[in-house]
Coordinates of C-alpha atoms in Angstrom, one line a residue:
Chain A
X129 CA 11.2 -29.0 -26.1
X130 CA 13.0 -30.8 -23.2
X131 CA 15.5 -27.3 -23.5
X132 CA 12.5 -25.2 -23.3
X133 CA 11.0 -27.3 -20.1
X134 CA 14.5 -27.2 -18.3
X135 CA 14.2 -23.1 -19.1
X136 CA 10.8 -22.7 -18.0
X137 CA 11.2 -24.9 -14.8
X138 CA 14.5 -22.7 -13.5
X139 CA 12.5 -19.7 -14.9
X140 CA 9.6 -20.7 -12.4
X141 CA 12.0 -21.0 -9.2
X142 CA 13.7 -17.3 -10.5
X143 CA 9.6 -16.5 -10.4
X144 CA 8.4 -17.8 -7.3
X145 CA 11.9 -15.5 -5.8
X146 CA 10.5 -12.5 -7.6
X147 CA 6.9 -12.7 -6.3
X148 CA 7.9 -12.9 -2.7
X149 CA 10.0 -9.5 -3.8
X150 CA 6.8 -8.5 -5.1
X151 CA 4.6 -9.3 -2.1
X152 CA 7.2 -7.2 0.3
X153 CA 7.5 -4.7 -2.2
X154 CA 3.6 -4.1 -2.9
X155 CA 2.8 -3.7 0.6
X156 CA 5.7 -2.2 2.1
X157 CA 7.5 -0.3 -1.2
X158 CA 10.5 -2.0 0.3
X159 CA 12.6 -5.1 -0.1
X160 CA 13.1 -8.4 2.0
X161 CA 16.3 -8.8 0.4
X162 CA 16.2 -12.3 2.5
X163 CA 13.8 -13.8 0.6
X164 CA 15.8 -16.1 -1.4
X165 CA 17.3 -17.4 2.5
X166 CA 14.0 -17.5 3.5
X167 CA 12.8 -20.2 0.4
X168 CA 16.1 -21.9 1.2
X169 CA 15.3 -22.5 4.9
X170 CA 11.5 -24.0 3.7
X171 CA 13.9 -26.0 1.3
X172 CA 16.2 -27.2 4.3
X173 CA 12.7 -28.1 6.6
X174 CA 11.4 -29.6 3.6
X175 CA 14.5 -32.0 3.3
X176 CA 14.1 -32.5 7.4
X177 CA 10.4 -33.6 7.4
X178 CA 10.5 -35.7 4.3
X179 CA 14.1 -38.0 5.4
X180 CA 14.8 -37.1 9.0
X181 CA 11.2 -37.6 10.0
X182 CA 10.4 -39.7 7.2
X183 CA 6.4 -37.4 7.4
X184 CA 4.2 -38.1 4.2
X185 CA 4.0 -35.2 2.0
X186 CA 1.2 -32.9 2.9
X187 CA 2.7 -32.9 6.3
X188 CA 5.9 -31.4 5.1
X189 CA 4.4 -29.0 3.0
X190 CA 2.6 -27.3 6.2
X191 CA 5.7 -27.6 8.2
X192 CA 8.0 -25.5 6.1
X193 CA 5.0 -23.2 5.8
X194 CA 4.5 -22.5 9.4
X195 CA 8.4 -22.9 9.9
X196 CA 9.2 -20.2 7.2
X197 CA 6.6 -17.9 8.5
X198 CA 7.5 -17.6 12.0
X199 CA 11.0 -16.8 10.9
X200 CA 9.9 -14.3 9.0
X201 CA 7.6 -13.1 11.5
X202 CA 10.8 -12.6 13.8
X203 CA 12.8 -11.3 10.3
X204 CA 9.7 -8.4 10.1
X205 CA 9.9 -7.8 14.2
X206 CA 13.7 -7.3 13.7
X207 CA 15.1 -6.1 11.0
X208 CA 12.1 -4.4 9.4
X209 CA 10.1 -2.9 11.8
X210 CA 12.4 -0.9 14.2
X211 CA 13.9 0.6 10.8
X212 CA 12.6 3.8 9.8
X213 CA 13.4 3.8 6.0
X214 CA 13.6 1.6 3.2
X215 CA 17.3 2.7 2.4
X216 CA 18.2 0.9 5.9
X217 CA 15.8 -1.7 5.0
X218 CA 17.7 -2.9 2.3
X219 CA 20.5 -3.8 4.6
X220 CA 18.9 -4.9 7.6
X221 CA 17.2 -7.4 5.1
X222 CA 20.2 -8.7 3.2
X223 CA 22.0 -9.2 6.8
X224 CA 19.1 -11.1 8.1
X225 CA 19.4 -13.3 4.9
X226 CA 23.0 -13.5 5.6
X227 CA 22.4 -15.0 9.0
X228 CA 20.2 -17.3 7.9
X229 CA 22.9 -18.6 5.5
X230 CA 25.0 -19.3 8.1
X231 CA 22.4 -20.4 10.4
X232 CA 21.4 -23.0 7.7
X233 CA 24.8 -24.1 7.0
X234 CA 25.3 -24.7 11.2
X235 CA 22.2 -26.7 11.1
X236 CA 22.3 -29.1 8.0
X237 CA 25.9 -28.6 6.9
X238 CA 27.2 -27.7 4.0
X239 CA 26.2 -30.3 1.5
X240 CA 24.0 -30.4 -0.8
X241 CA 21.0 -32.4 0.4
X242 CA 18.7 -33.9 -2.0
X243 CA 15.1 -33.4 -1.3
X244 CA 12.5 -35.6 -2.3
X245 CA 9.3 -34.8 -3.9
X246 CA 5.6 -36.0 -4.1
X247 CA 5.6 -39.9 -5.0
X248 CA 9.0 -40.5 -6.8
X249 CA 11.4 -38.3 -9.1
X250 CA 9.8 -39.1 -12.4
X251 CA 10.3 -37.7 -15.3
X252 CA 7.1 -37.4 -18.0
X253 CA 6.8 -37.1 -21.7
X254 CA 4.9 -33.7 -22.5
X255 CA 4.4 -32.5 -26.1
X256 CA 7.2 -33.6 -27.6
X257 CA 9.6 -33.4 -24.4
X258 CA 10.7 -34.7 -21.3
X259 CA 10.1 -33.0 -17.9
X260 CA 10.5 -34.3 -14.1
X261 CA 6.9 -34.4 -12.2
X262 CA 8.8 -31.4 -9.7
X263 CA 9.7 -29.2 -12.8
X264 CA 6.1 -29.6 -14.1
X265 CA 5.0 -28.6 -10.2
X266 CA 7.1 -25.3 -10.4
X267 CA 5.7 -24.3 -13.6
X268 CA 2.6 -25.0 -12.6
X269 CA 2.9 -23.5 -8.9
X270 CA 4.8 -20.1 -10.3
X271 CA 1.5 -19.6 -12.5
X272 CA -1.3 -20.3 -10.1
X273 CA 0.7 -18.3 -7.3
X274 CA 0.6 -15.2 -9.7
X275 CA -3.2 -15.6 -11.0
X276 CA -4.3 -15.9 -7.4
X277 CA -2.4 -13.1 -6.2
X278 CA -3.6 -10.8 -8.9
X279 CA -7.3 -12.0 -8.4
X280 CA -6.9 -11.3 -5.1
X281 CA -5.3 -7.8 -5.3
X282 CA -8.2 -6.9 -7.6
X283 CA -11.2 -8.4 -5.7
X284 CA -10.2 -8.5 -1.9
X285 CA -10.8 -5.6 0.0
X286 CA -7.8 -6.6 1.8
X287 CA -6.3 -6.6 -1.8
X288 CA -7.1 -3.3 -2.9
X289 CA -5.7 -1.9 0.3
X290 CA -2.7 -3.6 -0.1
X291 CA -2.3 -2.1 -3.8
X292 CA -3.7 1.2 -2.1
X293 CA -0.9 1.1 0.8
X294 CA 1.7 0.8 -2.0
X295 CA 0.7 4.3 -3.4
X296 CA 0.0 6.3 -0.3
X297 CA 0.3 5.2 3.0
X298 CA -0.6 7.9 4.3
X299 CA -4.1 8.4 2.7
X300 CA -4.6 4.1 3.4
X301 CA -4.1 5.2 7.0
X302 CA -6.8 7.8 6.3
X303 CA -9.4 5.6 4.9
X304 CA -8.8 3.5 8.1
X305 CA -6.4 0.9 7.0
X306 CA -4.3 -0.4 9.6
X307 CA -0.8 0.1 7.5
X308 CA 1.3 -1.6 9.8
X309 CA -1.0 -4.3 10.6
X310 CA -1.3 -5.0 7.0
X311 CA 2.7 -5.1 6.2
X312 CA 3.0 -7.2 8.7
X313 CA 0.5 -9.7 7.5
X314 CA 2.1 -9.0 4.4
X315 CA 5.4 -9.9 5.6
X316 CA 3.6 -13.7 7.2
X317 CA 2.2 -14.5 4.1
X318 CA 5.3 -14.0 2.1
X319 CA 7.0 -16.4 4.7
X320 CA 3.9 -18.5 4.8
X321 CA 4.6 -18.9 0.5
X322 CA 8.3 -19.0 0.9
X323 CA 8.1 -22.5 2.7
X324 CA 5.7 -23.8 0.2
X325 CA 8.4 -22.5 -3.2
X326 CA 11.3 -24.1 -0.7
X327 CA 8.9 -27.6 -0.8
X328 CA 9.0 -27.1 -4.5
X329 CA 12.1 -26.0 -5.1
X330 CA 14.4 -28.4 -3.4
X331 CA 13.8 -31.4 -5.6
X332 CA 15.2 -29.3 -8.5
X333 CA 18.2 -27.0 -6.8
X334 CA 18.6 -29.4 -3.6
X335 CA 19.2 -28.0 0.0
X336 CA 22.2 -26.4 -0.1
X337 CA 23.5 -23.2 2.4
X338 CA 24.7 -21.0 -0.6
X339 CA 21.2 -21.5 -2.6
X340 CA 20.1 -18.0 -1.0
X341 CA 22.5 -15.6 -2.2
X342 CA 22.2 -17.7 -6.3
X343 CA 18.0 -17.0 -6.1
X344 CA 18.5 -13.8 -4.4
X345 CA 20.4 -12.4 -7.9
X346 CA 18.3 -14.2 -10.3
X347 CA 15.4 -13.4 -8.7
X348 CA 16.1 -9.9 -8.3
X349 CA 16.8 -9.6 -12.4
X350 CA 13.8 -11.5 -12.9
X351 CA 11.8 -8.8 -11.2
X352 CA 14.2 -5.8 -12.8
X353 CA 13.2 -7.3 -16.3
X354 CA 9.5 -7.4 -15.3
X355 CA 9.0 -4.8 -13.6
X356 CA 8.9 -3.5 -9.7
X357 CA 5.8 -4.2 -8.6
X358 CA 4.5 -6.1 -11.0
X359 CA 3.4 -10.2 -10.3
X360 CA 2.8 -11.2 -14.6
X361 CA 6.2 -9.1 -14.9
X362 CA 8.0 -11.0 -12.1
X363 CA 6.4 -14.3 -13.6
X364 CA 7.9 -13.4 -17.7
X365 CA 10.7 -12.4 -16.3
X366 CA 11.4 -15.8 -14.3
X367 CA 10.6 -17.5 -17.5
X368 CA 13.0 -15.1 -19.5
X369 CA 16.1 -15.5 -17.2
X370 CA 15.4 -19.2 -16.8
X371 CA 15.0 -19.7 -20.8
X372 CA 18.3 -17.8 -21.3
X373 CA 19.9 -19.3 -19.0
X374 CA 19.1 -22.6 -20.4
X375 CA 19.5 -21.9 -24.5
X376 CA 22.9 -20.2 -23.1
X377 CA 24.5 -22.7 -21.5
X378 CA 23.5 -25.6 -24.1
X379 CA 24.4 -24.0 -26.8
X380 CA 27.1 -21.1 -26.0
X381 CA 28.8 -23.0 -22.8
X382 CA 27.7 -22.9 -19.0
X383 CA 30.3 -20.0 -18.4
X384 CA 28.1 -17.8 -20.8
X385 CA 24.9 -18.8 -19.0
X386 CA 24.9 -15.4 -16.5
X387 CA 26.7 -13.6 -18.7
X388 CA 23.3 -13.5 -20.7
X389 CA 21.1 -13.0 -18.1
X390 CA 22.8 -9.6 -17.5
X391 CA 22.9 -8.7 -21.1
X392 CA 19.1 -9.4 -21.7
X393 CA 18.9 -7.8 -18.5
X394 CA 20.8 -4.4 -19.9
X395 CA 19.0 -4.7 -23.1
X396 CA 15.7 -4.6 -21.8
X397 CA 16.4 -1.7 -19.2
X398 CA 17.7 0.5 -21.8
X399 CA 14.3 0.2 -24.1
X400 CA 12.4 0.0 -20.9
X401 CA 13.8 1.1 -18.2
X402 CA 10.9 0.6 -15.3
X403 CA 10.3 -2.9 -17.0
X404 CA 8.5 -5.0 -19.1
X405 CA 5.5 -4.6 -17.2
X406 CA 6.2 -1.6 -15.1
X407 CA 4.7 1.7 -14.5
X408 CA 6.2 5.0 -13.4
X409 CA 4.2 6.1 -10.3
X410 CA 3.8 9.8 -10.3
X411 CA 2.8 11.5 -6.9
X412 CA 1.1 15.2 -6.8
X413 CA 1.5 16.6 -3.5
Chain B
X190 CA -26.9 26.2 20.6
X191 CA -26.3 22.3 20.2
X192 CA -22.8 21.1 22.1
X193 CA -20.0 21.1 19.1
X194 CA -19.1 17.7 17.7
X195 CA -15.8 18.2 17.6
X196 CA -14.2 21.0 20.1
X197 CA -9.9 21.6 19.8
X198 CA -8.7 23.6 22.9
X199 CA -5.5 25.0 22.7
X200 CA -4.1 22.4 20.3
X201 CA 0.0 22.1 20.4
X202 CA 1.5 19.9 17.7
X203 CA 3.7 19.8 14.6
X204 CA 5.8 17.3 13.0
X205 CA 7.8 14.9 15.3
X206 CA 9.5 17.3 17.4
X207 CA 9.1 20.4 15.3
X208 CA 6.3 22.6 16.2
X209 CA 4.4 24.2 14.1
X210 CA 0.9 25.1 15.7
X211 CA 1.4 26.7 19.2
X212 CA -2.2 27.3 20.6
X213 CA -5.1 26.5 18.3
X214 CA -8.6 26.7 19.4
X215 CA -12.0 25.4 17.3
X216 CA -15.6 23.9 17.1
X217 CA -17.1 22.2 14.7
X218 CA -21.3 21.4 14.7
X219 CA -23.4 19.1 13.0
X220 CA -25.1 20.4 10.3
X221 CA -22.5 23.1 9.9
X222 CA -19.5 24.4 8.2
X223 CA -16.3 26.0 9.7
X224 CA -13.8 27.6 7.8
X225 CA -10.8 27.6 9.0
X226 CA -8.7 30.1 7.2
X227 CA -5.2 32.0 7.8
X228 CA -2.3 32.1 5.8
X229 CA 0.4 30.0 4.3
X230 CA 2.4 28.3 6.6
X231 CA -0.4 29.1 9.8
X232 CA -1.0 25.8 10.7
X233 CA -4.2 25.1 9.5
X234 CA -3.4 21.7 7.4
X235 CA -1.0 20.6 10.9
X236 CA -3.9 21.2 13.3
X237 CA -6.4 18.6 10.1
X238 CA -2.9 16.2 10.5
X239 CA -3.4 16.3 13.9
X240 CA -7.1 16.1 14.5
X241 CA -7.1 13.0 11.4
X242 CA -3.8 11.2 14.0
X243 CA -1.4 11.8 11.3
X244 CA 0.6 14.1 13.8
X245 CA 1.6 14.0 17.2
X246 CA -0.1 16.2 20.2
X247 CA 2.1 18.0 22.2
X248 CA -0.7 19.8 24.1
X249 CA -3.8 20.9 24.4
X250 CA -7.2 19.0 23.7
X251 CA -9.5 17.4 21.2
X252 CA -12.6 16.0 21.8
X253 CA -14.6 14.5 20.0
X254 CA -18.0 13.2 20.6
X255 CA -17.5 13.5 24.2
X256 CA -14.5 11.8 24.0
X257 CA -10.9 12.3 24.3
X258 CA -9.3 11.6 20.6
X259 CA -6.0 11.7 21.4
X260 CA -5.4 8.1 22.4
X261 CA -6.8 7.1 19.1
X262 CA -5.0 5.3 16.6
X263 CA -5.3 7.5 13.4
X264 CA -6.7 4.3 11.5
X265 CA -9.2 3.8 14.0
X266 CA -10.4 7.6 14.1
X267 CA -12.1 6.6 10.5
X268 CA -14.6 4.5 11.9
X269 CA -15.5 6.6 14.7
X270 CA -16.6 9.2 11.7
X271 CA -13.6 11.3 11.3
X272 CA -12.8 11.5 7.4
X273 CA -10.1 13.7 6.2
X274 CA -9.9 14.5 3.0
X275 CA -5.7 15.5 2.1
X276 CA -4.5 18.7 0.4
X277 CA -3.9 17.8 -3.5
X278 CA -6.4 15.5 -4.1
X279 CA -4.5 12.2 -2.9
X280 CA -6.4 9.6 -4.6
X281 CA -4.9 6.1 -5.4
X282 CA -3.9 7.4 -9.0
X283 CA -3.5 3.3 -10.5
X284 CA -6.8 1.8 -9.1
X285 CA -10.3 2.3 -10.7
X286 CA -12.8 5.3 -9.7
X287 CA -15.0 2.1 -8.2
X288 CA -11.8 0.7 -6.3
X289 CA -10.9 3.9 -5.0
X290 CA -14.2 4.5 -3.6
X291 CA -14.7 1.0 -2.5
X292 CA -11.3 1.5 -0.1
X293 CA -13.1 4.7 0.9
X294 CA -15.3 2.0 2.7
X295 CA -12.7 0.1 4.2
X296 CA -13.8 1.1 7.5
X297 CA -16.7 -0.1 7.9
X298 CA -15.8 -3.6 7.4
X299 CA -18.1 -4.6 5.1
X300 CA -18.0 -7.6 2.3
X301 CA -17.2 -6.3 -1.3
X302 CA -20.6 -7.4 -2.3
X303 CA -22.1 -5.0 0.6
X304 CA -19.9 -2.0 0.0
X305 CA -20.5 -2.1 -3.9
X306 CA -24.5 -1.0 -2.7
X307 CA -22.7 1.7 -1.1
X308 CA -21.1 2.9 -4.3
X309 CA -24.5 4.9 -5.6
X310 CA -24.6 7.3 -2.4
X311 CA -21.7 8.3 -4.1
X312 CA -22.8 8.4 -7.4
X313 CA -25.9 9.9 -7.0
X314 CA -23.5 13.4 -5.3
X315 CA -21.3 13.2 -8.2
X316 CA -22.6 11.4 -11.3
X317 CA -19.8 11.4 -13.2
X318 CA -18.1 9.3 -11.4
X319 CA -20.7 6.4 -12.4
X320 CA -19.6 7.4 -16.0
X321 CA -15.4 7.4 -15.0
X322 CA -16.1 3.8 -12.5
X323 CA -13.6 2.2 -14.6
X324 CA -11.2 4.5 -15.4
X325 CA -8.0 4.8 -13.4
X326 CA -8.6 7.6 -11.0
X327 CA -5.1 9.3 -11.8
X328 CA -6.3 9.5 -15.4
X329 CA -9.2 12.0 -14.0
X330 CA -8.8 15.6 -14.4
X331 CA -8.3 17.5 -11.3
X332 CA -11.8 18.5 -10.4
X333 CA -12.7 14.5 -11.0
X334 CA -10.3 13.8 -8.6
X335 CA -11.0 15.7 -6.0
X336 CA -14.8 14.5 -6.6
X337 CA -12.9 10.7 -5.8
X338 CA -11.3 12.2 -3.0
X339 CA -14.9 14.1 -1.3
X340 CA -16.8 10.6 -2.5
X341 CA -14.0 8.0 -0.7
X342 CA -14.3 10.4 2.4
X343 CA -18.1 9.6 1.9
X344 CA -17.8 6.2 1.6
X345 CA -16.8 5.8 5.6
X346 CA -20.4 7.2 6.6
X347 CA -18.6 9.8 8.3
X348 CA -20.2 12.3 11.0
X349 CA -17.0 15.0 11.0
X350 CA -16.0 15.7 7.3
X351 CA -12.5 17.9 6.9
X352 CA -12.0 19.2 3.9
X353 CA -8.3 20.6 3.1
X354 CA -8.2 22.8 -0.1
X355 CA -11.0 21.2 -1.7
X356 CA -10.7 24.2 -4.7
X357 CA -6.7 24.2 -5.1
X358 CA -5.8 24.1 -8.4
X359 CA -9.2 24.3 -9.6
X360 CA -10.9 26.2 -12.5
X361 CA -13.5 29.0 -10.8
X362 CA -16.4 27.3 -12.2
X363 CA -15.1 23.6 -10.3
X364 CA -15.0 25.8 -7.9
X365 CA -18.6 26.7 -7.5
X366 CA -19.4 23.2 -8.0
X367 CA -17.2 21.8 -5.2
X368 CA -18.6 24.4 -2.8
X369 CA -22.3 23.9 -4.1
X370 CA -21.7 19.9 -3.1
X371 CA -20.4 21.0 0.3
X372 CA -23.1 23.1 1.0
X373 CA -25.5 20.0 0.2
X374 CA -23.7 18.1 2.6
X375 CA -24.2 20.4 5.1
X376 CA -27.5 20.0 5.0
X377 CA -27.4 16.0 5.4
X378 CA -26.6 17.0 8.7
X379 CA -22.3 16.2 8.5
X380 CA -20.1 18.3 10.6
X381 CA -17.5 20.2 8.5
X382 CA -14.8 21.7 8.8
X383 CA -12.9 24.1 5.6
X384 CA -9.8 25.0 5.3
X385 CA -9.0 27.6 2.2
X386 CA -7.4 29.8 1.0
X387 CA -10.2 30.8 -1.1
X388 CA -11.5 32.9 1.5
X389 CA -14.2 34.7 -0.1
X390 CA -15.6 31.0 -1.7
X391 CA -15.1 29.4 1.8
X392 CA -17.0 32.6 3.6
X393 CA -20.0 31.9 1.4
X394 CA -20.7 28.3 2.4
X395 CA -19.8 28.9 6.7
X396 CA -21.5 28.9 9.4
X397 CA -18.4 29.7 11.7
X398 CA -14.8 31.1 11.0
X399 CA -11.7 30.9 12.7
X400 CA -8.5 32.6 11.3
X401 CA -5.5 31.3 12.6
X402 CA -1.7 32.8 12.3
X403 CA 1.8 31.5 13.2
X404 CA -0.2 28.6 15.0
X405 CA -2.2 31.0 17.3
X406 CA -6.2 31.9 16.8
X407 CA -7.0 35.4 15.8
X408 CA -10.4 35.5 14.4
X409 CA -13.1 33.4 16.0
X410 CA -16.7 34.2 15.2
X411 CA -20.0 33.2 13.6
X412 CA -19.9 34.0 10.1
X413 CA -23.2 36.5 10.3
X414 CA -21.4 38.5 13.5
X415 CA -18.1 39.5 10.7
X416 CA -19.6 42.6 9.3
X417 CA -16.0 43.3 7.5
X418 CA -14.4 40.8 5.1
X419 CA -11.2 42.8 4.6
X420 CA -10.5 42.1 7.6
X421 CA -10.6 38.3 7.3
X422 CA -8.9 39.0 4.2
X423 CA -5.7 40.8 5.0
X424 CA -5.2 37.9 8.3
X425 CA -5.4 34.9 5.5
X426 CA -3.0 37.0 2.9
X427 CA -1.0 39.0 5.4
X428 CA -0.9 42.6 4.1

């Protein structure tokens, strides 16, 4: 059980990457490719407000958030919105990431810091296993984040339009939904989110510099193996990479831990290859 | 005769730079239908593109309202009445019939709880659309869909209703039923304008035609002063 809680913890941070994807990706049909840097930043402020300024939790957690957000306010400004097509995107994106790599490791050097969490790094006994209070948090956080997204997607008219803009744009735009207005929001809240996951996150994977580009692969096969698009597929898939992950390296060694992440990830692709929850989008024009 | 709603004067536009309508020129009244008809390739959907803000202006006027439209962000133009329904029946194929029509409201910026009262306007013009509310809207057959696409138009409370190829790829009997609805909301007093390539379907329901080729009017009349069809005819096919 304590194997399966280790699993489903990583799983959740492989998650919380995937559904920023996912946010992007609904809105926008593109990627933010710096989404990983942008959870690692919110991890970094995180470490900042809790030690440096020694601020009590809630404090921190609102912090990162607006931190995170403005920087990917100026991420959407810069690299997303002058760029015509999602090809370019893709690049413009990963570069911004990559900047914010070596922005981070400028800052706060390149060790890893520890972050710490609500009250003190305990660790619980839950059916029949042990668990820290953070890992129980990610779990937790990577579940609600998906149930309120999908709620919202389904009952908000912003929602819909967001789920509507991902189809068309161009018949959004003609039902009077401000496209651009709407990625961009989009884009805020995804930034907004990311410095919450970093708050959660960095009591598990600490604040370190390279943390981007480790989420940014995980996360991306977490959202391959659910499906593009979709936030329960990004969410199993989380937990699948995470639990593979974890049963790999206990019982095959740690050096055959991504080397089955990328096999599950090859299996599933070949029975499904849009995803476990994914669904070919046909188009009549 | 009332002032138009909607009068284009010597529309110029295309897509970015390209130019694909040179010199178009049309009315549109409230409480009346016209067709706007001409061949493939004429420029009919570009000068809908252009009137809905989907394409740039390169000259000319529109004006809508007694207002310039031009300066209008396309998103905007919704709520001012303009609804433009899209060649091909572009519905949002993985939401419901309800969400579809619901986003059809988006413009007037209304709670969920308020636009769901909307919903049996829209319902009461197509009933089977109550029956499909669920359903996922590309799961519809193609006269269905087009019903989602007319009702989400609807939805906006519009005053200027375009209407690209409402019967393409339609059976004739859809057909007759799609024009029949048109002609119904005529009557409620909407502005709109047809383009087909139906010609004799679209000729029964206007009030005004106006044939355009290569981007250039040809035929502009009232419907009751065209004492020869063919004639429409052979400009729309290009004998």
């Amino acid at each position: 059980m304590t194997l399966i809680y280790a699993g489903l913890s990583l799983g959740a941070v492989y998650a919380l990457v995937a559904i920023g994807y996912n946010i992007v990706f609904v809105a926008s049909r593109s990627f933010n490719f710096a989404q990983a840097q942008l959870m690692t930043i919110g991890a970094f402020v995180a470490y900042t407000g809790h030690v440096t300024f020694g601020l009590p939790a809630i404090a921190v957690v609102l912090l990162a958030m607006i931190a995170v957000m403005l920087i990917a306010s100026i991420e959407e400004r810069i690299a997303v919105r002058p760029v015509a097509d999602h090809q370019t995107q893709l690049i413009t994106t990963l570069g911004f990431g990559t900047m914010l790599t070596g922005i981070a490791q400028l800052v706060w050097g390149s060790q890893p810091l520890d972050v710490p969490f609500v009250g003190a790094k305990g660790a619980i006994t839950l059916l029949g296993g042990r668990l820290y209070t953070f890992e129980l948090g990610l779990i937790v956080l990577a579940i609600v984040l998906v149930v309120v997204i999908h709620l919202y997607n389904r009952r908000m008219m912003s929602g819909l339009a967001l789920v509507a803009m991902s189809q068309d744009d161009e018949a959004a735009l003609l039902r009077g939904i401000n496209v651009r207005k709407l990625a961009f929001a989009a884009f805020a809240v995804t930034g907004l989110l990311a410095g919450l996951m970093g708050f959660f996150i960095g009591p598990k994977t600490f604040a370190v510099a390279t943390l981007g580009s480790a989420l940014a692969l995980k996360g991306f096969v977490a959202l391959a193996i659910g499906g593009f698009g979709s936030f329960y597929g990004g969410l199993a898939g989380g937990f699948a990479v995470g639990l593979v992950e974890a049963h790999a390296a206990r019982y095959l060694g740690s050096e055959f831990s991504n080397l089955s992440v990328f096999l599950i990830l090859i299996l599933v692709l070949m029975i499904r290859p849009t995803g476990l929850f994914g669904q070919l989008q046909e188009r009549t024009v | 005769m009332t002032d138009p709603l909607l009068t284009v004067e010597h529309l110029a536009t295309g897509y970015g730079d390209l130019r694909a309508v040179w010199d178009v020129s049309f009315r549109v009244w409230s409480g009346r239908i016209t067709a706007l008809l001409g061949r493939n390739g004429s420029g009919k959907t570009t000068s809908l593109r252009a009137v809905a803000g989907l394409n740039p202006v390169h000259g000319g006027t529109m004006t809508y309202d007694g207002r310039p439209l031009e300066s209008v962000a396309a998103h905007r133009r919704v709520a001012l009445g303009v609804s433009y329904v899209q060649e091909g029946k572009r519905v949002f194929r993985a939401q419901s019939v309800r969400e579809n029509l619901l986003l059809g409201g988006y413009s007037l910026k209304l709670r969920r709880k308020a636009l769901e009262s909307e919903l049996a306007r829209i319902y009461d013009l197509f009933p089977i659309l109550h029956a499909k509310r669920d359903d996922p809207a590309g799961s519809l057959s193609g006269g269905q869909q087009q019903m989602v696409a007319i009702g989400q138009a609807l939805m906006a409370k519009p005053r200027l209703l375009m209407l690209d190829e409402p019967s393409g790829g339609l059976a004739p009997s859809v057909v007759a039923e799609v024009m029949a609805r048109v002609s119904e909301l005529k009557e409620s007093g909407l502005a709109i304008l047809l383009v087909e390539q139906a010609v004799e379907a679209a000729m029964d329901v206007a009030d005004h035609v106006t044939v355009i080729d290569i981007g250039k009017v040809v035929v502009n009349s009232p419907v009751h002063e065209i004492d020869d069809l063919e004639k429409i005819k052979d400009a729309c096919i290009g004998r």
